[in-house]
Amino acid sequence: MPTLYVAPGACSFGAHVVLKELGIPHEIAAVPLRTPDSPIHRSNPLGRVPALKLDSGEVLTENGAILPFLGDLKPEAGLFATAGSVERARIQEWIGFLNSDLHPAFRPVNRPEIFHDDSATHDAIKAKGTERLLQLLQIVDRKLEGKTWAIGDRFTIADAYLGVFWRWLQRTQSPWLAQLPNLSAFGARFDQRPSVQAALAAEQAPVQQKAA
Ligand SMILES: N[C@@H](CCC(=O)N[C@@H](CS)C(=O)NCC(=O)O)C(=O)O
C-alpha cells in the first residue's frame, strides 16, 4: 500500500484529499519539516512533502507529478482526464499555475527570512510579497468566476490542490477573502467534501496511521 508523507496543513494536503477521494488504500506518515532528524529526509533528500512511497519502494516527489499520477490510478473517478484532451491540459494548466506561481508567492509573506538574513529587510519583503500574492489570488478569483470547480462542474486534482491555498488563507483569517468572493465560495464547497473532512481528521491524529 502506498505511503503519503505529509505535514499537517502543508501543501501535501492536496494529495491526501485525492487519496481520500479515490478510496485507494494508503498509509499517511505525518512528519515534521525543517528539522534535520525528520524521517522525511530518508524518503526525499530535499526534506519536503508531499512524498509518495510506492509499493516498489520508489518515492515520487513534487505535487506536479504526484497529483496527476494519483488521478491516473483510477480514471473512472474522473479526477483527471483522458490523455490528449483539452480538459487534461486545463487541469495541468491549473496545477502549473498553483505550483510555480501561487505556492511560491506565499513564501516572502510567511518566511521573509529565506530571502534575506537581515531582519531589518523583512517587513519590506513581506509588503512586496503581499502585493504580488494578492494579485495572484485575484487572478484565481477571476478564473473561478461562474464555475463550481476549477475547470467547471467536476471536482478534479486541480481543486484538491487549490484547496490547500484556500485553507492557508482561511487559517490566517485573511482579510483578503472579502475581496475574493469566488475563491471563498469555492472554499466553502471544498470544506464540505467528505474527502476533505477525512483528510483533516487524519492529519490531526498524532502518529503514522493506516487509512482506506
Ligand atoms: N515544489 C514542491 C514544493 C514542496 C514544498 O515546498 N513543501 C513544503 C510544505 S508546503 C515543505 O515541505 N517545506 C519544507 C522545506 O522547504 O524544508 C511541490 O509542490 O511538491
XYZ file of C-alpha atoms and ligand atoms in Angstrom:
232
model
C 0.000 0.000 0.000
C 1.448 3.456 -0.853
C 2.526 5.805 1.934
C 1.990 9.548 1.603
C 4.317 11.707 3.681
C 2.509 14.807 4.863
C 2.971 17.648 7.306
C -0.315 18.761 8.840
C -1.715 21.717 6.905
C 1.114 21.733 4.338
C 0.813 21.520 0.537
C 0.753 17.722 0.881
C -2.911 18.148 1.835
C -3.982 18.144 -1.839
C -2.549 14.674 -2.494
C -4.066 13.494 0.781
C -7.513 14.705 -0.333
C -7.048 12.962 -3.693
C -6.246 9.653 -1.970
C -9.390 10.019 0.123
C -11.471 10.912 -2.968
C -10.185 7.830 -4.790
C -10.666 5.493 -1.830
C -7.329 3.847 -2.572
C -5.893 2.028 0.482
C -2.901 4.021 1.734
C -0.914 4.988 4.781
C -0.304 8.520 5.959
C 3.009 9.340 7.602
C 2.945 12.741 9.304
C 6.479 14.167 9.522
C 7.982 17.340 10.947
C 9.548 19.776 8.476
C 12.791 21.743 8.650
C 14.397 19.520 11.260
C 17.472 17.520 10.245
C 16.317 14.370 12.067
C 12.884 14.252 10.376
C 12.208 10.878 8.666
C 11.260 12.803 5.518
C 14.982 13.137 4.693
C 15.209 9.364 4.212
C 12.476 9.464 1.564
C 13.001 12.884 -0.022
C 16.543 14.281 0.107
C 15.045 17.781 -0.271
C 13.249 17.246 3.061
C 9.901 18.284 1.601
C 6.361 16.977 1.480
C 4.443 15.616 -0.323
C 6.386 12.428 -0.994
C 4.646 9.248 -2.080
C 6.332 5.917 -1.388
C 5.051 3.258 -3.779
C 4.817 -0.480 -3.073
C 8.016 -0.932 -5.109
C 9.864 1.292 -2.619
C 10.243 4.031 -5.245
C 9.467 7.541 -3.959
C 7.680 10.186 -6.021
C 8.017 13.830 -5.046
C 6.522 17.103 -6.340
C 2.828 17.930 -6.452
C 3.136 18.352 -10.209
C 3.988 14.636 -10.502
C 2.087 13.096 -7.578
C -1.350 14.617 -8.246
C -1.551 13.525 -11.921
C -0.082 10.130 -11.024
C -2.816 9.560 -8.436
C -5.534 10.853 -10.759
C -4.450 8.347 -13.421
C -4.596 5.406 -10.990
C -8.388 5.464 -11.117
C -9.513 7.249 -14.311
C -13.138 6.203 -13.726
C -13.238 8.527 -10.686
C -12.918 11.483 -13.096
C -10.394 13.411 -11.006
C -8.151 13.827 -14.049
C -8.919 13.455 -17.774
C -8.040 11.463 -20.872
C -4.594 11.917 -22.422
C -4.780 14.345 -25.314
C -7.968 16.064 -24.107
C -8.249 19.820 -23.638
C -9.698 19.126 -20.174
C -6.487 17.375 -19.183
C -4.465 20.336 -20.416
C -6.721 22.720 -18.434
C -6.183 20.694 -15.249
C -2.425 20.739 -15.858
C -2.612 24.466 -16.561
C -4.097 24.979 -13.083
C -1.525 22.712 -11.471
C 1.318 24.552 -13.203
C -0.028 27.924 -12.079
C -0.545 26.811 -8.483
C 2.839 25.123 -8.321
C 5.036 27.697 -9.970
C 3.192 30.938 -9.207
C 0.773 30.781 -6.292
C 2.633 28.497 -3.868
C 5.975 30.355 -4.142
C 4.142 33.675 -3.677
C 3.289 32.723 -0.079
C 6.985 32.407 0.835
C 8.029 36.074 1.061
C 4.900 36.746 3.127
C 5.262 33.830 5.545
C 9.044 33.319 5.581
C 10.861 36.542 4.609
C 13.980 35.186 6.346
C 14.659 32.836 3.427
C 15.163 35.877 1.174
C 17.444 37.932 3.416
C 19.327 37.317 6.670
C 18.930 40.931 7.813
C 15.676 41.102 9.774
C 15.502 44.842 9.044
C 14.571 43.934 5.456
C 11.772 41.510 6.367
C 8.914 43.989 6.568
C 9.728 45.297 3.076
C 9.974 41.750 1.681
C 6.621 40.911 3.272
C 4.990 44.071 1.920
C 6.179 43.468 -1.652
C 5.294 39.770 -1.352
C 1.817 40.639 -0.116
C 1.193 42.832 -3.165
C 2.213 40.033 -5.512
C 0.252 37.360 -3.620
C -2.913 39.428 -3.709
C -2.532 39.960 -7.480
C -2.276 36.207 -7.998
C -5.248 35.494 -5.739
C -7.293 37.958 -7.773
C -6.342 36.017 -10.918
C -7.533 32.815 -9.217
C -10.766 34.516 -8.224
C -11.404 35.633 -11.818
C -10.612 32.153 -13.155
C -13.276 30.709 -10.824
C -15.994 33.142 -11.926
C -19.181 31.237 -12.850
C -17.624 27.847 -12.041
C -18.295 25.341 -9.286
C -14.793 23.888 -9.521
C -11.570 24.915 -11.278
C -12.440 23.535 -14.714
C -16.230 23.648 -14.409
C -18.711 21.336 -12.725
C -16.392 18.445 -11.922
C -14.056 18.209 -8.886
C -10.540 17.331 -10.082
C -6.981 17.067 -8.786
C -6.655 20.817 -9.518
C -9.341 21.532 -6.901
C -7.695 19.296 -4.314
C -4.532 21.369 -4.815
C -6.264 24.770 -4.916
C -7.968 23.836 -1.648
C -4.563 23.863 0.065
C -4.127 27.575 -0.589
C -7.723 28.354 0.313
C -7.114 26.696 3.678
C -3.912 28.697 4.214
C -5.876 31.904 3.723
C -8.783 30.745 5.830
C -6.500 29.559 8.655
C -4.985 33.014 8.961
C -8.460 34.566 8.640
C -7.080 36.589 5.794
C -8.946 39.894 5.364
C -8.426 39.445 1.599
C -11.105 36.766 1.473
C -13.719 39.532 1.453
C -12.227 40.666 -1.889
C -12.228 37.121 -3.273
C -15.865 36.033 -3.462
C -15.389 33.218 -5.981
C -12.464 31.721 -4.076
C -14.422 31.976 -0.818
C -17.425 30.211 -2.379
C -15.090 27.547 -3.773
C -13.577 27.135 -0.295
C -16.939 26.689 1.386
C -17.756 23.891 -1.095
C -14.290 22.382 -0.697
C -14.531 22.236 3.098
C -17.804 20.329 2.903
C -16.418 17.415 0.900
C -16.178 14.187 2.885
C -12.650 13.634 1.489
C -11.516 16.986 2.905
C -13.076 16.256 6.291
C -11.451 12.806 6.340
C -8.017 14.169 5.395
C -8.271 16.914 8.024
C -9.192 14.389 10.708
C -6.328 12.095 9.681
C -3.791 14.956 9.782
C -4.903 15.893 13.278
C -4.066 12.384 14.536
C -0.574 12.488 16.043
C 1.124 9.377 14.643
C 1.501 7.365 11.474
C -1.732 5.644 10.602
C -3.356 3.381 8.079
C -6.189 4.813 6.064
C -8.585 3.486 3.466
N 7.580 22.074 -5.438
C 7.243 21.267 -4.300
C 7.216 22.150 -3.060
C 7.005 21.324 -1.830
C 7.149 22.178 -0.581
O 7.711 23.283 -0.592
N 6.646 21.648 0.525
C 6.765 22.351 1.782
C 5.484 22.189 2.592
S 4.168 23.148 1.891
C 7.899 21.736 2.555
O 7.991 20.532 2.653
N 8.760 22.603 3.123
C 9.874 22.156 3.912
C 11.157 22.788 3.450
O 11.136 23.545 2.476
O 12.167 22.496 4.070
C 5.890 20.588 -4.511
O 4.982 21.256 -4.984
O 5.750 19.390 -4.208
